PDB file of C-alpha atoms in Angstrom:
ATOM      1  CA  MET A   1     -50.878 -14.725 -32.359  1.00 55.00           C
ATOM      2  CA  GLY A   2     -48.642 -16.279 -29.700  1.00 74.00           C
ATOM      3  CA  GLU A   3     -49.107 -17.915 -26.294  1.00 88.00           C
ATOM      4  CA  ALA A   4     -51.006 -16.477 -23.392  1.00 90.00           C
ATOM      5  CA  ILE A   5     -48.858 -14.940 -20.728  1.00 95.00           C
ATOM      6  CA  ARG A   6     -49.752 -15.604 -17.080  1.00 97.00           C
ATOM      7  CA  ILE A   7     -49.284 -12.534 -14.863  1.00 98.00           C
ATOM      8  CA  ILE A   8     -49.513 -12.216 -11.111  1.00 98.00           C
ATOM      9  CA  GLY A   9     -50.461  -8.834  -9.638  1.00 98.00           C
ATOM     10  CA  ILE A  10     -49.421  -8.285  -6.021  1.00 98.00           C
ATOM     11  CA  ASP A  11     -50.922  -5.647  -3.694  1.00 96.00           C
ATOM     12  CA  PRO A  12     -48.473  -5.693  -0.764  1.00 95.00           C
ATOM     13  CA  GLY A  13     -49.556  -5.157   2.834  1.00 93.00           C
ATOM     14  CA  LEU A  14     -48.212  -6.373   6.138  1.00 93.00           C
ATOM     15  CA  ARG A  15     -51.650  -7.689   7.431  1.00 94.00           C
ATOM     16  CA  ARG A  16     -52.993  -8.746   4.013  1.00 96.00           C
ATOM     17  CA  THR A  17     -51.144  -9.067   0.783  1.00 97.00           C
ATOM     18  CA  GLY A  18     -53.548  -9.462  -2.134  1.00 97.00           C
ATOM     19  CA  TRP A  19     -52.645 -11.437  -5.231  1.00 98.00           C
ATOM     20  CA  GLY A  20     -54.420 -11.995  -8.544  1.00 98.00           C
ATOM     21  CA  VAL A  21     -53.522 -13.980 -11.557  1.00 98.00           C
ATOM     22  CA  VAL A  22     -54.663 -13.308 -15.137  1.00 98.00           C
ATOM     23  CA  GLU A  23     -53.716 -14.685 -18.578  1.00 97.00           C
ATOM     24  CA  SER A  24     -53.124 -12.145 -21.321  1.00 94.00           C
ATOM     25  CA  LEU A  25     -53.332 -13.022 -24.974  1.00 90.00           C
ATOM     26  CA  GLY A  26     -53.312 -10.025 -27.320  1.00 84.00           C
ATOM     27  CA  ASN A  27     -56.013  -7.732 -26.014  1.00 84.00           C
ATOM     28  CA  SER A  28     -57.923 -10.478 -24.224  1.00 91.00           C
ATOM     29  CA  LEU A  29     -57.742 -11.214 -20.521  1.00 94.00           C
ATOM     30  CA  ARG A  30     -58.782 -14.278 -18.641  1.00 96.00           C
ATOM     31  CA  PHE A  31     -59.184 -14.593 -14.846  1.00 97.00           C
ATOM     32  CA  VAL A  32     -57.209 -17.471 -13.325  1.00 97.00           C
ATOM     33  CA  ALA A  33     -57.337 -17.035  -9.591  1.00 97.00           C
ATOM     34  CA  ALA A  34     -57.140 -14.407  -6.772  1.00 98.00           C
ATOM     35  CA  GLY A  35     -56.693 -14.441  -3.007  1.00 97.00           C
ATOM     36  CA  THR A  36     -55.062 -12.972   0.051  1.00 97.00           C
ATOM     37  CA  VAL A  37     -52.040 -14.039   2.055  1.00 98.00           C
ATOM     38  CA  ARG A  38     -52.453 -13.097   5.682  1.00 97.00           C
ATOM     39  CA  SER A  39     -49.966 -12.546   8.441  1.00 97.00           C
ATOM     40  CA  ASP A  40     -50.594 -13.030  12.153  1.00 97.00           C
ATOM     41  CA  ASP A  41     -50.759  -9.463  13.543  1.00 93.00           C
ATOM     42  CA  LYS A  42     -49.835 -10.728  17.002  1.00 96.00           C
ATOM     43  CA  ALA A  43     -46.618 -12.266  15.793  1.00 97.00           C
ATOM     44  CA  ALA A  44     -43.199 -10.624  15.565  1.00 96.00           C
ATOM     45  CA  LEU A  45     -42.404  -8.610  12.445  1.00 94.00           C
ATOM     46  CA  ALA A  46     -39.901 -11.158  11.166  1.00 96.00           C
ATOM     47  CA  THR A  47     -42.423 -13.981  11.633  1.00 97.00           C
ATOM     48  CA  ARG A  48     -45.086 -12.003   9.678  1.00 97.00           C
ATOM     49  CA  LEU A  49     -42.686 -11.357   6.874  1.00 97.00           C
ATOM     50  CA  CYS A  50     -41.941 -15.109   6.712  1.00 97.00           C
ATOM     51  CA  GLN A  51     -45.664 -15.779   6.551  1.00 98.00           C
ATOM     52  CA  LEU A  52     -46.061 -13.489   3.687  1.00 98.00           C
ATOM     53  CA  HIS A  53     -43.010 -14.959   1.960  1.00 98.00           C
ATOM     54  CA  ASP A  54     -44.195 -18.500   2.337  1.00 98.00           C
ATOM     55  CA  GLY A  55     -47.765 -17.735   1.288  1.00 98.00           C
ATOM     56  CA  LEU A  56     -46.671 -15.904  -1.887  1.00 98.00           C
ATOM     57  CA  ALA A  57     -44.128 -18.642  -2.687  1.00 98.00           C
ATOM     58  CA  ASP A  58     -46.930 -21.218  -2.442  1.00 98.00           C
ATOM     59  CA  VAL A  59     -49.125 -19.221  -4.802  1.00 98.00           C
ATOM     60  CA  LEU A  60     -46.370 -18.862  -7.338  1.00 98.00           C
ATOM     61  CA  HIS A  61     -45.509 -22.584  -7.094  1.00 97.00           C
ATOM     62  CA  GLN A  62     -49.167 -23.585  -7.699  1.00 98.00           C
ATOM     63  CA  LEU A  63     -50.116 -21.075 -10.356  1.00 98.00           C
ATOM     64  CA  MET A  64     -46.798 -20.662 -12.258  1.00 97.00           C
ATOM     65  CA  PRO A  65     -47.027 -17.040 -13.509  1.00 98.00           C
ATOM     66  CA  GLN A  66     -44.566 -15.809 -16.041  1.00 97.00           C
ATOM     67  CA  GLU A  67     -44.493 -12.234 -15.080  1.00 97.00           C
ATOM     68  CA  ALA A  68     -45.197 -10.200 -11.976  1.00 98.00           C
ATOM     69  CA  ALA A  69     -46.340  -6.730 -11.167  1.00 97.00           C
ATOM     70  CA  VAL A  70     -46.312  -5.008  -7.763  1.00 97.00           C
ATOM     71  CA  GLU A  71     -47.906  -1.786  -6.739  1.00 92.00           C
ATOM     72  CA  GLN A  72     -45.442   0.945  -5.638  1.00 89.00           C
ATOM     73  CA  THR A  73     -45.561   2.182  -2.107  1.00 76.00           C
ATOM     74  CA  PHE A  74     -47.080   5.547  -1.390  1.00 69.00           C
ATOM     75  CA  VAL A  75     -45.801   7.588   1.540  1.00 65.00           C
ATOM     76  CA  ASN A  76     -48.245   8.400   4.241  1.00 69.00           C
ATOM     77  CA  LYS A  77     -48.102  10.456   7.449  1.00 73.00           C
ATOM     78  CA  ASP A  78     -47.116   7.558   9.658  1.00 79.00           C
ATOM     79  CA  ALA A  79     -43.473   6.843   9.060  1.00 81.00           C
ATOM     80  CA  SER A  80     -43.630   3.518  10.989  1.00 81.00           C
ATOM     81  CA  ALA A  81     -46.535   2.201   8.859  1.00 80.00           C
ATOM     82  CA  THR A  82     -44.746   3.288   5.709  1.00 82.00           C
ATOM     83  CA  LEU A  83     -41.676   1.444   6.707  1.00 85.00           C
ATOM     84  CA  LYS A  84     -43.618  -1.726   7.544  1.00 84.00           C
ATOM     85  CA  LEU A  85     -45.439  -1.466   4.224  1.00 85.00           C
ATOM     86  CA  GLY A  86     -42.004  -1.089   2.517  1.00 88.00           C
ATOM     87  CA  GLN A  87     -40.815  -4.378   4.158  1.00 92.00           C
ATOM     88  CA  ALA A  88     -43.914  -6.217   3.016  1.00 93.00           C
ATOM     89  CA  ARG A  89     -43.374  -4.755  -0.485  1.00 94.00           C
ATOM     90  CA  GLY A  90     -39.858  -6.082  -0.363  1.00 95.00           C
ATOM     91  CA  ILE A  91     -41.193  -9.629   0.206  1.00 97.00           C
ATOM     92  CA  ALA A  92     -43.775  -9.003  -2.632  1.00 97.00           C
ATOM     93  CA  MET A  93     -40.928  -8.225  -4.966  1.00 97.00           C
ATOM     94  CA  LEU A  94     -38.431 -10.779  -3.639  1.00 97.00           C
ATOM     95  CA  VAL A  95     -40.699 -13.857  -4.106  1.00 98.00           C
ATOM     96  CA  PRO A  96     -41.270 -13.467  -7.835  1.00 98.00           C
ATOM     97  CA  ALA A  97     -37.750 -12.325  -8.437  1.00 97.00           C
ATOM     98  CA  ARG A  98     -36.359 -15.401  -6.768  1.00 96.00           C
ATOM     99  CA  ALA A  99     -38.672 -17.434  -8.949  1.00 96.00           C
ATOM    100  CA  GLY A 100     -36.953 -15.903 -12.000  1.00 96.00           C
ATOM    101  CA  LEU A 101     -39.771 -13.553 -12.951  1.00 96.00           C
ATOM    102  CA  LEU A 102     -39.250 -10.074 -14.143  1.00 92.00           C
ATOM    103  CA  VAL A 103     -41.048  -7.836 -11.635  1.00 96.00           C
ATOM    104  CA  ALA A 104     -42.665  -4.609 -12.970  1.00 95.00           C
ATOM    105  CA  GLU A 105     -43.807  -1.803 -10.627  1.00 95.00           C
ATOM    106  CA  TYR A 106     -46.726   0.516 -11.063  1.00 95.00           C
ATOM    107  CA  ALA A 107     -47.849   3.618  -9.177  1.00 92.00           C
ATOM    108  CA  PRO A 108     -51.318   3.493  -7.755  1.00 90.00           C
ATOM    109  CA  ASN A 109     -52.467   6.238 -10.181  1.00 90.00           C
ATOM    110  CA  ALA A 110     -51.138   4.265 -13.142  1.00 91.00           C
ATOM    111  CA  VAL A 111     -53.161   1.175 -11.961  1.00 92.00           C
ATOM    112  CA  LYS A 112     -56.357   3.270 -11.663  1.00 90.00           C
ATOM    113  CA  LYS A 113     -55.802   4.924 -15.021  1.00 89.00           C
ATOM    114  CA  ALA A 114     -55.374   1.463 -16.707  1.00 89.00           C
ATOM    115  CA  VAL A 115     -58.428   0.021 -15.143  1.00 90.00           C
ATOM    116  CA  ILE A 116     -60.976   2.910 -14.852  1.00 88.00           C
ATOM    117  CA  GLY A 117     -59.450   5.346 -17.370  1.00 81.00           C
ATOM    118  CA  VAL A 118     -58.438   8.065 -14.843  1.00 74.00           C
ATOM    119  CA  GLY A 119     -55.698   8.349 -12.320  1.00 73.00           C
ATOM    120  CA  HIS A 120     -58.077   8.952  -9.387  1.00 78.00           C
ATOM    121  CA  GLY A 121     -60.983   6.871  -8.270  1.00 77.00           C
ATOM    122  CA  ASP A 122     -62.266   4.963  -5.378  1.00 79.00           C
ATOM    123  CA  LYS A 123     -62.060   1.273  -4.587  1.00 80.00           C
ATOM    124  CA  LYS A 124     -65.687   0.612  -5.662  1.00 85.00           C
ATOM    125  CA  GLN A 125     -64.921   1.967  -9.225  1.00 87.00           C
ATOM    126  CA  ILE A 126     -61.835  -0.188  -9.439  1.00 88.00           C
ATOM    127  CA  HIS A 127     -63.709  -3.314  -8.261  1.00 88.00           C
ATOM    128  CA  MET A 128     -66.577  -2.674 -10.677  1.00 90.00           C
ATOM    129  CA  MET A 129     -64.186  -2.370 -13.642  1.00 91.00           C
ATOM    130  CA  VAL A 130     -62.224  -5.463 -12.579  1.00 92.00           C
ATOM    131  CA  LYS A 131     -65.578  -7.404 -12.735  1.00 92.00           C
ATOM    132  CA  VAL A 132     -66.352  -5.838 -16.219  1.00 92.00           C
ATOM    133  CA  LEU A 133     -62.894  -6.703 -17.515  1.00 92.00           C
ATOM    134  CA  LEU A 134     -62.811 -10.117 -15.899  1.00 94.00           C
ATOM    135  CA  PRO A 135     -66.515 -11.246 -15.526  1.00 92.00           C
ATOM    136  CA  LYS A 136     -65.510 -14.554 -13.926  1.00 93.00           C
ATOM    137  CA  ALA A 137     -63.332 -12.892 -11.362  1.00 93.00           C
ATOM    138  CA  ALA A 138     -63.834 -13.850  -7.689  1.00 90.00           C
ATOM    139  CA  PHE A 139     -61.910 -12.211  -4.901  1.00 89.00           C
ATOM    140  CA  ASP A 140     -62.083 -12.573  -1.166  1.00 87.00           C
ATOM    141  CA  THR A 141     -60.807  -9.125  -0.158  1.00 92.00           C
ATOM    142  CA  ASP A 142     -60.254  -5.618  -1.472  1.00 91.00           C
ATOM    143  CA  ASP A 143     -56.558  -6.469  -1.555  1.00 94.00           C
ATOM    144  CA  ALA A 144     -57.146  -9.388  -4.013  1.00 96.00           C
ATOM    145  CA  ALA A 145     -59.333  -7.115  -6.203  1.00 94.00           C
ATOM    146  CA  ASP A 146     -56.555  -4.483  -6.138  1.00 95.00           C
ATOM    147  CA  ALA A 147     -53.991  -7.155  -7.100  1.00 97.00           C
ATOM    148  CA  LEU A 148     -56.139  -8.125 -10.086  1.00 97.00           C
ATOM    149  CA  ALA A 149     -56.147  -4.454 -11.126  1.00 95.00           C
ATOM    150  CA  ILE A 150     -52.325  -4.375 -10.889  1.00 97.00           C
ATOM    151  CA  ALA A 151     -52.205  -7.510 -13.126  1.00 97.00           C
ATOM    152  CA  ILE A 152     -54.555  -5.821 -15.599  1.00 96.00           C
ATOM    153  CA  CYS A 153     -52.384  -2.727 -15.556  1.00 95.00           C
ATOM    154  CA  HIS A 154     -49.356  -4.847 -16.371  1.00 96.00           C
ATOM    155  CA  ALA A 155     -51.159  -6.675 -19.189  1.00 94.00           C
ATOM    156  CA  HIS A 156     -51.902  -3.301 -20.728  1.00 91.00           C
ATOM    157  CA  HIS A 157     -48.416  -1.911 -20.337  1.00 89.00           C
ATOM    158  CA  ARG A 158     -46.218  -4.941 -21.047  1.00 83.00           C
ATOM    159  CA  GLN A 159     -46.163  -4.331 -24.799  1.00 71.00           C
ATOM    160  CA  SER A 160     -44.693  -0.892 -24.321  1.00 66.00           C
ATOM    161  CA  ILE A 161     -41.312  -0.255 -25.851  1.00 50.00           C
ATOM    162  CA  ALA A 162     -39.618   0.314 -22.526  1.00 53.00           C
ATOM    163  CA  TYR A 163     -40.962  -2.974 -21.060  1.00 57.00           C
ATOM    164  CA  ARG A 164     -39.969  -4.967 -24.120  1.00 56.00           C
ATOM    165  CA  MET A 165     -36.512  -3.429 -23.953  1.00 53.00           C
ATOM    166  CA  ALA A 166     -36.204  -4.389 -20.253  1.00 58.00           C
ATOM    167  CA  VAL A 167     -37.081  -7.967 -21.067  1.00 56.00           C
ATOM    168  CA  ALA A 168     -34.663  -8.286 -23.943  1.00 53.00           C
TER     169      ALA A 168
END
């Protein structure tokens, strides 16, 4: 049947970046770990980005995922907040890429559809389904739960023809 693939899902944010690691083998998923990297909101932007970078790099070093998935940024009304989120998202993509991982990106609606079956839903529905799909999952923040949902989404999509061609 093959070997289990360890996947890290990352939910980028400047204050809190959630991460969640699962192992995927065929159709089965196993919870590995989840948590949140925090930045000091009183520090300068560059310092905060370094904090996110270093925290994610530590997680990757400790848990050794083989693939990564990051949620795509949505645009909101506040251009400044969107730009800062984009910078945090850049860190979330850079860290696994520098570690040699292929980084997949998923729209929020695709994550919701993979986890709860429809493209629209609230956080409570997502968290409930994460617990159903990963009964042993423990997460400290909504961001970590969302990161697990991103990892689950990637586990479901990684066998698609387009993804297999990108890896080849």
